[in-house]
GROMACS .gro file of N, CA and C in nm:
model
  441
    1MET      N    1  -3.665  -0.174   1.543
    1MET     CA    2  -3.685  -0.264   1.413
    1MET      C    3  -3.696  -0.338   1.402
    2ARG      N    4  -3.808  -0.422   1.395
    2ARG     CA    5  -3.792  -0.595   1.343
    2ARG      C    6  -3.728  -0.621   1.248
    3LEU      N    7  -3.611  -0.714   1.246
    3LEU     CA    8  -3.550  -0.741   1.167
    3LEU      C    9  -3.604  -0.828   1.034
    4SER      N   10  -3.705  -0.884   1.059
    4SER     CA   11  -3.789  -0.973   0.978
    4SER      C   12  -3.859  -0.834   0.864
    5THR      N   13  -3.882  -0.704   0.911
    5THR     CA   14  -3.920  -0.599   0.850
    5THR      C   15  -3.832  -0.600   0.732
    6CYS      N   16  -3.694  -0.596   0.778
    6CYS     CA   17  -3.604  -0.572   0.735
    6CYS      C   18  -3.561  -0.661   0.618
    7LEU      N   19  -3.582  -0.775   0.653
    7LEU     CA   20  -3.530  -0.895   0.530
    7LEU      C   21  -3.638  -0.910   0.448
    8HIS      N   22  -3.761  -0.845   0.489
    8HIS     CA   23  -3.820  -0.857   0.358
    8HIS      C   24  -3.793  -0.750   0.254
    9GLN      N   25  -3.774  -0.603   0.298
    9GLN     CA   26  -3.741  -0.528   0.251
    9GLN      C   27  -3.602  -0.527   0.151
   10PHE      N   28  -3.492  -0.604   0.226
   10PHE     CA   29  -3.361  -0.674   0.157
   10PHE      C   30  -3.429  -0.726   0.012
   11PHE      N   31  -3.519  -0.899   0.038
   11PHE     CA   32  -3.524  -0.952  -0.040
   11PHE      C   33  -3.617  -0.909  -0.165
   12ASP      N   34  -3.720  -0.842  -0.150
   12ASP     CA   35  -3.808  -0.742  -0.205
   12ASP      C   36  -3.802  -0.638  -0.268
   13GLN      N   37  -3.718  -0.550  -0.222
   13GLN     CA   38  -3.701  -0.441  -0.277
   13GLN      C   39  -3.544  -0.431  -0.301
   14TYR      N   40  -3.485  -0.410  -0.238
   14TYR     CA   41  -3.306  -0.400  -0.219
   14TYR      C   42  -3.255  -0.457  -0.324
   15LEU      N   43  -3.220  -0.641  -0.296
   15LEU     CA   44  -3.174  -0.679  -0.397
   15LEU      C   45  -3.226  -0.692  -0.540
   16PRO      N   46  -3.361  -0.741  -0.577
   16PRO     CA   47  -3.388  -0.741  -0.734
   16PRO      C   48  -3.419  -0.561  -0.778
   17GLN      N   49  -3.479  -0.508  -0.714
   17GLN     CA   50  -3.468  -0.343  -0.730
   17GLN      C   51  -3.384  -0.239  -0.739
   18ILE      N   52  -3.326  -0.213  -0.651
   18ILE     CA   53  -3.210  -0.133  -0.621
   18ILE      C   54  -3.027  -0.167  -0.640
   19LYS      N   55  -3.059  -0.341  -0.621
   19LYS     CA   56  -2.911  -0.366  -0.700
   19LYS      C   57  -2.906  -0.419  -0.770
   20GLY      N   58  -3.041  -0.503  -0.864
   20GLY     CA   59  -3.048  -0.579  -1.007
   20GLY      C   60  -2.997  -0.711  -0.979
   21SER      N   61  -3.021  -0.778  -0.860
   21SER     CA   62  -2.957  -0.900  -0.869
   21SER      C   63  -3.033  -0.987  -0.911
   22SER      N   64  -2.957  -1.079  -1.021
   22SER     CA   65  -3.066  -1.174  -1.006
   22SER      C   66  -3.142  -1.319  -0.919
   23GLU      N   67  -3.234  -1.384  -1.010
   23GLU     CA   68  -3.325  -1.441  -0.929
   23GLU      C   69  -3.218  -1.570  -0.838
   24GLN      N   70  -3.084  -1.592  -0.921
   24GLN     CA   71  -3.013  -1.721  -0.838
   24GLN      C   72  -2.906  -1.677  -0.753
   25SER      N   73  -2.930  -1.467  -0.714
   25SER     CA   74  -2.837  -1.473  -0.621
   25SER      C   75  -2.946  -1.443  -0.515
   26VAL      N   76  -3.048  -1.416  -0.558
   26VAL     CA   77  -3.178  -1.412  -0.423
   26VAL      C   78  -3.178  -1.498  -0.385
   27LYS      N   79  -3.154  -1.650  -0.417
   27LYS     CA   80  -3.173  -1.749  -0.433
   27LYS      C   81  -3.081  -1.804  -0.299
   28ALA      N   82  -2.972  -1.789  -0.311
   28ALA     CA   83  -2.824  -1.803  -0.284
   28ALA      C   84  -2.838  -1.691  -0.143
   29TYR      N   85  -2.907  -1.665  -0.150
   29TYR     CA   86  -2.882  -1.500  -0.011
   29TYR      C   87  -2.989  -1.577   0.012
   30ARG      N   88  -3.115  -1.600   0.004
   30ARG     CA   89  -3.176  -1.683   0.134
   30ARG      C   90  -3.156  -1.793   0.193
   31GLU      N   91  -3.101  -1.849   0.098
   31GLU     CA   92  -3.051  -2.005   0.146
   31GLU      C   93  -2.954  -1.971   0.277
   32THR      N   94  -2.861  -1.860   0.274
   32THR     CA   95  -2.736  -1.820   0.351
   32THR      C   96  -2.831  -1.752   0.519
   33PHE      N   97  -2.942  -1.696   0.504
   33PHE     CA   98  -3.045  -1.645   0.586
   33PHE      C   99  -3.112  -1.738   0.703
   34SER      N  100  -3.124  -1.840   0.567
   34SER     CA  101  -3.227  -1.976   0.588
   34SER      C  102  -3.108  -2.055   0.739
   35MET      N  103  -3.003  -2.020   0.701
   35MET     CA  104  -2.882  -2.088   0.845
   35MET      C  105  -2.861  -1.958   0.946
   36PHE      N  106  -2.815  -1.831   0.942
   36PHE     CA  107  -2.836  -1.732   0.968
   36PHE      C  108  -2.928  -1.694   1.081
   37LEU      N  109  -3.026  -1.722   1.053
   37LEU     CA  110  -3.133  -1.640   1.150
   37LEU      C  111  -3.123  -1.765   1.231
   38PRO      N  112  -3.155  -1.861   1.249
   38PRO     CA  113  -3.180  -1.947   1.362
   38PRO      C  114  -3.094  -1.972   1.465
   39PHE      N  115  -2.964  -1.953   1.388
   39PHE     CA  116  -2.839  -1.944   1.461
   39PHE      C  117  -2.864  -1.808   1.524
   40MET      N  118  -2.876  -1.694   1.468
   40MET     CA  119  -2.913  -1.544   1.593
   40MET      C  120  -3.030  -1.561   1.651
   41ALA      N  121  -3.088  -1.651   1.644
   41ALA     CA  122  -3.199  -1.643   1.757
   41ALA      C  123  -3.177  -1.720   1.852
   42GLN      N  124  -3.105  -1.830   1.831
   42GLN     CA  125  -3.012  -1.908   1.946
   42GLN      C  126  -2.916  -1.848   1.977
   43TYR      N  127  -2.849  -1.755   1.953
   43TYR     CA  128  -2.768  -1.677   2.004
   43TYR      C  129  -2.791  -1.583   2.096
   44HIS      N  130  -2.917  -1.498   2.085
   44HIS     CA  131  -2.963  -1.365   2.147
   44HIS      C  132  -3.074  -1.505   2.262
   45ASN      N  133  -3.072  -1.599   2.263
   45ASN     CA  134  -3.204  -1.685   2.320
   45ASN      C  135  -3.355  -1.637   2.303
   46VAL      N  136  -3.382  -1.606   2.156
   46VAL     CA  137  -3.483  -1.557   2.126
   46VAL      C  138  -3.551  -1.629   2.056
   47LYS      N  139  -3.703  -1.589   1.973
   47LYS     CA  140  -3.755  -1.667   1.876
   47LYS      C  141  -3.695  -1.559   1.744
   48ILE      N  142  -3.739  -1.639   1.669
   48ILE     CA  143  -3.627  -1.582   1.516
   48ILE      C  144  -3.800  -1.421   1.476
   49LYS      N  145  -3.879  -1.450   1.527
   49LYS     CA  146  -3.986  -1.329   1.498
   49LYS      C  147  -3.962  -1.260   1.565
   50SER      N  148  -3.840  -1.283   1.703
   50SER     CA  149  -3.866  -1.181   1.780
   50SER      C  150  -3.760  -1.057   1.784
   51LEU      N  151  -3.683  -1.139   1.648
   51LEU     CA  152  -3.522  -1.063   1.636
   51LEU      C  153  -3.518  -0.926   1.554
   52LYS      N  154  -3.441  -0.844   1.653
   52LYS     CA  155  -3.445  -0.706   1.564
   52LYS      C  156  -3.302  -0.661   1.544
   53ILE      N  157  -3.354  -0.556   1.405
   53ILE     CA  158  -3.160  -0.516   1.375
   53ILE      C  159  -3.079  -0.531   1.475
   54ASP      N  160  -3.098  -0.441   1.578
   54ASP     CA  161  -3.026  -0.438   1.681
   54ASP      C  162  -2.939  -0.516   1.741
   55HIS      N  163  -3.024  -0.648   1.721
   55HIS     CA  164  -2.937  -0.789   1.767
   55HIS      C  165  -2.846  -0.840   1.646
   56LEU      N  166  -2.840  -0.773   1.546
   56LEU     CA  167  -2.714  -0.756   1.448
   56LEU      C  168  -2.570  -0.685   1.533
   57SER      N  169  -2.461  -0.791   1.511
   57SER     CA  170  -2.373  -0.758   1.561
   57SER      C  171  -2.187  -0.767   1.498
   58ALA      N  172  -2.118  -0.726   1.448
   58ALA     CA  173  -1.993  -0.832   1.450
   58ALA      C  174  -1.935  -0.933   1.571
   59ASN      N  175  -1.981  -0.973   1.632
   59ASN     CA  176  -1.931  -1.064   1.769
   59ASN      C  177  -2.019  -1.185   1.727
   60LEU      N  178  -2.205  -1.148   1.693
   60LEU     CA  179  -2.292  -1.259   1.635
   60LEU      C  180  -2.223  -1.323   1.455
   61VAL      N  181  -2.197  -1.242   1.415
   61VAL     CA  182  -2.169  -1.266   1.260
   61VAL      C  183  -2.024  -1.319   1.268
   62LEU      N  184  -1.943  -1.263   1.372
   62LEU     CA  185  -1.771  -1.360   1.357
   62LEU      C  186  -1.857  -1.523   1.430
   63SER      N  187  -1.910  -1.522   1.510
   63SER     CA  188  -1.963  -1.662   1.565
   63SER      C  189  -2.053  -1.748   1.459
   64PHE      N  190  -2.130  -1.669   1.398
   64PHE     CA  191  -2.215  -1.798   1.276
   64PHE      C  192  -2.059  -1.853   1.142
   65LEU      N  193  -2.003  -1.729   1.188
   65LEU     CA  194  -1.916  -1.735   1.086
   65LEU      C  195  -1.757  -1.901   1.067
   66ASN      N  196  -1.737  -1.884   1.265
   66ASN     CA  197  -1.665  -1.999   1.262
   66ASN      C  198  -1.792  -2.141   1.316
   67HIS      N  199  -1.913  -2.084   1.342
   67HIS     CA  200  -2.026  -2.207   1.335
   67HIS      C  201  -1.977  -2.260   1.179
   68LEU      N  202  -2.020  -2.216   1.092
   68LEU     CA  203  -1.991  -2.258   0.982
   68LEU      C  204  -1.902  -2.343   0.929
   69GLU      N  205  -1.757  -2.293   0.962
   69GLU     CA  206  -1.638  -2.381   0.938
   69GLU      C  207  -1.634  -2.467   1.035
   70SER      N  208  -1.650  -2.466   1.158
   70SER     CA  209  -1.651  -2.602   1.267
   70SER      C  210  -1.685  -2.715   1.246
   71ASN      N  211  -1.858  -2.663   1.296
   71ASN     CA  212  -1.972  -2.746   1.287
   71ASN      C  213  -1.993  -2.827   1.103
   72ARG      N  214  -2.043  -2.718   1.044
   72ARG     CA  215  -2.022  -2.721   0.928
   72ARG      C  216  -1.978  -2.795   0.796
   73HIS      N  217  -1.819  -2.724   0.832
   73HIS     CA  218  -1.702  -2.804   0.774
   73HIS      C  219  -1.687  -2.683   0.623
   74ASN      N  220  -1.724  -2.589   0.642
   74ASN     CA  221  -1.763  -2.469   0.546
   74ASN      C  222  -1.609  -2.416   0.476
   75THR      N  223  -1.584  -2.443   0.359
   75THR     CA  224  -1.416  -2.378   0.338
   75THR      C  225  -1.419  -2.243   0.332
   76ALA      N  226  -1.257  -2.174   0.341
   76ALA     CA  227  -1.278  -2.011   0.386
   76ALA      C  228  -1.383  -1.953   0.263
   77ARG      N  229  -1.401  -1.971   0.156
   77ARG     CA  230  -1.421  -1.973   0.038
   77ARG      C  231  -1.595  -1.940   0.042
   78THR      N  232  -1.646  -2.043   0.135
   78THR     CA  233  -1.833  -2.120   0.143
   78THR      C  234  -1.825  -1.975   0.231
   79ARG      N  235  -1.742  -1.919   0.351
   79ARG     CA  236  -1.759  -1.875   0.483
   79ARG      C  237  -1.763  -1.677   0.439
   80ASN      N  238  -1.681  -1.711   0.301
   80ASN     CA  239  -1.634  -1.585   0.259
   80ASN      C  240  -1.780  -1.507   0.217
   81HIS      N  241  -1.830  -1.609   0.136
   81HIS     CA  242  -1.948  -1.584   0.007
   81HIS      C  243  -2.092  -1.531   0.104
   82ARG      N  244  -2.051  -1.637   0.261
   82ARG     CA  245  -2.156  -1.604   0.354
   82ARG      C  246  -2.155  -1.445   0.408
   83LEU      N  247  -2.050  -1.468   0.404
   83LEU     CA  248  -2.008  -1.297   0.499
   83LEU      C  249  -2.037  -1.190   0.413
   84ALA      N  250  -2.054  -1.239   0.234
   84ALA     CA  251  -2.099  -1.130   0.160
   84ALA      C  252  -2.205  -1.075   0.190
   85VAL      N  253  -2.301  -1.186   0.194
   85VAL     CA  254  -2.410  -1.212   0.166
   85VAL      C  255  -2.477  -1.052   0.300
   86ILE      N  256  -2.403  -1.193   0.458
   86ILE     CA  257  -2.426  -1.047   0.551
   86ILE      C  258  -2.402  -0.924   0.502
   87LYS      N  259  -2.296  -0.900   0.480
   87LYS     CA  260  -2.270  -0.760   0.448
   87LYS      C  261  -2.375  -0.714   0.356
   88SER      N  262  -2.401  -0.724   0.237
   88SER     CA  263  -2.477  -0.744   0.225
   88SER      C  264  -2.641  -0.621   0.230
   89LEU      N  265  -2.661  -0.666   0.344
   89LEU     CA  266  -2.762  -0.675   0.402
   89LEU      C  267  -2.719  -0.519   0.492
   90GLY      N  268  -2.605  -0.532   0.561
   90GLY     CA  269  -2.533  -0.417   0.649
   90GLY      C  270  -2.553  -0.314   0.514
   91LYS      N  271  -2.513  -0.303   0.431
   91LYS     CA  272  -2.554  -0.188   0.323
   91LYS      C  273  -2.654  -0.182   0.298
   92MET      N  274  -2.762  -0.237   0.291
   92MET     CA  275  -2.909  -0.198   0.292
   92MET      C  276  -2.935  -0.142   0.420
   93VAL      N  277  -2.895  -0.145   0.525
   93VAL     CA  278  -2.890  -0.118   0.661
   93VAL      C  279  -2.848   0.028   0.698
   94ARG      N  280  -2.753   0.075   0.615
   94ARG     CA  281  -2.671   0.187   0.660
   94ARG      C  282  -2.673   0.242   0.518
   95PHE      N  283  -2.786   0.205   0.431
   95PHE     CA  284  -2.857   0.257   0.302
   95PHE      C  285  -3.003   0.332   0.348
   96MET      N  286  -3.056   0.275   0.405
   96MET     CA  287  -3.215   0.297   0.418
   96MET      C  288  -3.266   0.293   0.568
   97TYR      N  289  -3.133   0.288   0.660
   97TYR     CA  290  -3.188   0.319   0.768
   97TYR      C  291  -3.043   0.411   0.845
   98PRO      N  292  -3.015   0.499   0.834
   98PRO     CA  293  -2.930   0.558   0.883
   98PRO      C  294  -2.901   0.556   1.055
   99ASP      N  295  -3.011   0.567   1.116
   99ASP     CA  296  -3.006   0.578   1.262
   99ASP      C  297  -2.932   0.465   1.291
  100LYS      N  298  -2.944   0.360   1.229
  100LYS     CA  299  -2.868   0.178   1.220
  100LYS      C  300  -2.728   0.196   1.161
  101ARG      N  301  -2.674   0.311   1.124
  101ARG     CA  302  -2.567   0.319   1.086
  101ARG      C  303  -2.457   0.230   1.178
  102GLN      N  304  -2.419   0.267   1.228
  102GLN     CA  305  -2.321   0.202   1.330
  102GLN      C  306  -2.351   0.055   1.327
  103ILE      N  307  -2.449  -0.071   1.351
  103ILE     CA  308  -2.477  -0.165   1.341
  103ILE      C  309  -2.395  -0.199   1.191
  104ALA      N  310  -2.463  -0.112   1.095
  104ALA     CA  311  -2.392  -0.172   0.970
  104ALA      C  312  -2.232  -0.144   0.953
  105GLU      N  313  -2.192  -0.023   1.007
  105GLU     CA  314  -2.068   0.008   0.980
  105GLU      C  315  -1.983  -0.147   1.049
  106ASN      N  316  -2.040  -0.173   1.174
  106ASN     CA  317  -1.944  -0.267   1.220
  106ASN      C  318  -1.961  -0.416   1.153
  107ILE      N  319  -2.070  -0.440   1.105
  107ILE     CA  320  -2.038  -0.546   0.984
  107ILE      C  321  -1.968  -0.533   0.902
  108LEU      N  322  -1.972  -0.437   0.833
  108LEU     CA  323  -1.933  -0.401   0.747
  108LEU      C  324  -1.788  -0.406   0.710
  109ASN      N  325  -1.736  -0.399   0.819
  109ASN     CA  326  -1.575  -0.412   0.876
  109ASN      C  327  -1.452  -0.537   0.891
  110ILE      N  328  -1.605  -0.644   0.889
  110ILE     CA  329  -1.494  -0.767   0.933
  110ILE      C  330  -1.450  -0.822   0.754
  111PRO      N  331  -1.348  -0.859   0.792
  111PRO     CA  332  -1.229  -0.877   0.705
  111PRO      C  333  -1.282  -1.028   0.631
  112GLN      N  334  -1.268  -1.052   0.523
  112GLN     CA  335  -1.295  -1.163   0.460
  112GLN      C  336  -1.167  -1.242   0.524
  113LYS      N  337  -1.116  -1.379   0.562
  113LYS     CA  338  -1.067  -1.479   0.489
  113LYS      C  339  -0.990  -1.535   0.409
  114ARG      N  340  -0.844  -1.515   0.442
  114ARG     CA  341  -0.773  -1.593   0.315
  114ARG      C  342  -0.818  -1.694   0.279
  115ALA      N  343  -0.817  -1.732   0.152
  115ALA     CA  344  -0.817  -1.857   0.093
  115ALA      C  345  -0.740  -1.897   0.012
  116LEU      N  346  -0.656  -1.990   0.008
  116LEU     CA  347  -0.565  -2.053  -0.073
  116LEU      C  348  -0.647  -2.098  -0.251
  117LYS      N  349  -0.548  -2.029  -0.299
  117LYS     CA  350  -0.605  -2.040  -0.454
  117LYS      C  351  -0.582  -2.137  -0.544
  118LYS      N  352  -0.616  -2.237  -0.598
  118LYS     CA  353  -0.575  -2.348  -0.689
  118LYS      C  354  -0.476  -2.272  -0.799
  119LEU      N  355  -0.350  -2.339  -0.802
  119LEU     CA  356  -0.238  -2.311  -0.859
  119LEU      C  357  -0.306  -2.310  -1.014
  120ILE      N  358  -0.322  -2.444  -1.044
  120ILE     CA  359  -0.368  -2.453  -1.179
  120ILE      C  360  -0.524  -2.521  -1.199
  121GLY      N  361  -0.626  -2.511  -1.228
  121GLY     CA  362  -0.769  -2.571  -1.229
  121GLY      C  363  -0.742  -2.665  -1.292
  122PHE      N  364  -0.717  -2.623  -1.466
  122PHE     CA  365  -0.719  -2.760  -1.560
  122PHE      C  366  -0.659  -2.675  -1.630
  123LEU      N  367  -0.629  -2.728  -1.777
  123LEU     CA  368  -0.556  -2.721  -1.893
  123LEU      C  369  -0.541  -2.779  -2.041
  124TYR      N  370  -0.571  -2.740  -2.100
  124TYR     CA  371  -0.630  -2.825  -2.274
  124TYR      C  372  -0.543  -2.856  -2.299
  125PRO      N  373  -0.524  -2.976  -2.356
  125PRO     CA  374  -0.418  -3.010  -2.469
  125PRO      C  375  -0.299  -2.971  -2.469
  126LYS      N  376  -0.338  -2.889  -2.554
  126LYS     CA  377  -0.235  -2.778  -2.674
  126LYS      C  378  -0.163  -2.677  -2.539
  127GLU      N  379  -0.216  -2.654  -2.411
  127GLU     CA  380  -0.120  -2.568  -2.295
  127GLU      C  381  -0.060  -2.679  -2.222
  128ILE      N  382  -0.090  -2.832  -2.175
  128ILE     CA  383  -0.017  -2.925  -2.132
  128ILE      C  384   0.108  -2.920  -2.286
  129ASN      N  385   0.090  -2.961  -2.378
  129ASN     CA  386   0.168  -2.935  -2.483
  129ASN      C  387   0.319  -2.850  -2.481
  130LYS      N  388   0.239  -2.734  -2.425
  130LYS     CA  389   0.347  -2.573  -2.418
  130LYS      C  390   0.447  -2.602  -2.326
  131VAL      N  391   0.368  -2.660  -2.206
  131VAL     CA  392   0.438  -2.662  -2.102
  131VAL      C  393   0.546  -2.783  -2.090
  132PHE      N  394   0.553  -2.875  -2.190
  132PHE     CA  395   0.632  -3.009  -2.206
  132PHE      C  396   0.742  -2.937  -2.299
  133ASN      N  397   0.654  -2.882  -2.354
  133ASN     CA  398   0.742  -2.806  -2.475
  133ASN      C  399   0.901  -2.714  -2.408
  134ALA      N  400   0.856  -2.623  -2.305
  134ALA     CA  401   0.905  -2.557  -2.261
  134ALA      C  402   1.011  -2.594  -2.176
  135VAL      N  403   1.062  -2.719  -2.147
  135VAL     CA  404   1.114  -2.815  -2.071
  135VAL      C  405   1.243  -2.874  -2.167
  136ASP      N  406   1.364  -2.818  -2.130
  136ASP     CA  407   1.451  -2.856  -2.232
  136ASP      C  408   1.490  -2.998  -2.165
  137LEU      N  409   1.443  -3.100  -2.175
  137LEU     CA  410   1.444  -3.261  -2.102
  137LEU      C  411   1.600  -3.283  -2.111
  138GLY      N  412   1.737  -3.249  -2.205
  138GLY     CA  413   1.803  -3.280  -2.217
  138GLY      C  414   1.902  -3.208  -2.099
  139VAL      N  415   1.887  -3.072  -2.035
  139VAL     CA  416   1.954  -3.025  -1.931
  139VAL      C  417   1.902  -3.125  -1.782
  140CYS      N  418   1.773  -3.133  -1.835
  140CYS     CA  419   1.705  -3.225  -1.713
  140CYS      C  420   1.770  -3.374  -1.676
  141GLN      N  421   1.790  -3.435  -1.767
  141GLN     CA  422   1.876  -3.537  -1.770
  141GLN      C  423   2.032  -3.547  -1.732
  142ALA      N  424   2.060  -3.429  -1.777
  142ALA     CA  425   2.237  -3.385  -1.760
  142ALA      C  426   2.220  -3.358  -1.551
  143SER      N  427   2.126  -3.299  -1.505
  143SER     CA  428   2.193  -3.277  -1.369
  143SER      C  429   2.122  -3.407  -1.298
  144CYS      N  430   2.040  -3.444  -1.351
  144CYS     CA  431   1.986  -3.591  -1.283
  144CYS      C  432   2.122  -3.665  -1.257
  145ARG      N  433   2.195  -3.703  -1.355
  145ARG     CA  434   2.292  -3.785  -1.362
  145ARG      C  435   2.386  -3.731  -1.262
  146LEU      N  436   2.409  -3.581  -1.204
  146LEU     CA  437   2.504  -3.553  -1.128
  146LEU      C  438   2.474  -3.600  -1.015
  147ASN      N  439   2.371  -3.615  -0.976
  147ASN     CA  440   2.284  -3.653  -0.847
  147ASN      C  441   2.327  -3.761  -0.785
   0.00000   0.00000   0.00000
């Protein structure tokens, strides 16, 4: 089966009707595939319109994700977002094309990359004052004198 047919179903039926995805989500998903499809075509040395579902593989997806990090300098968080989009396609393939279940399972088994979380992103003035008030400055001054 042609990948283009599958992608039309993905964007026209699966995302909006079955999953209930917002227009903004669909737009973000399209952005991922606008990068993934040319990469996939180059990876397999075929034209985009010649791509088939069978061209999907875990190795292809991992190569794409590595490309995002090394060539496009994407963070692990952005990489994981792109992976989630591709996994969503895998879920649709598993749901709508049971004969292609193994392809989908291989993609769905790709783990997300660990990303560092920001410790504190933002504090309101009241929260900053709570932090300052929680510190006993007398103890800090005494320990600083000892050193």
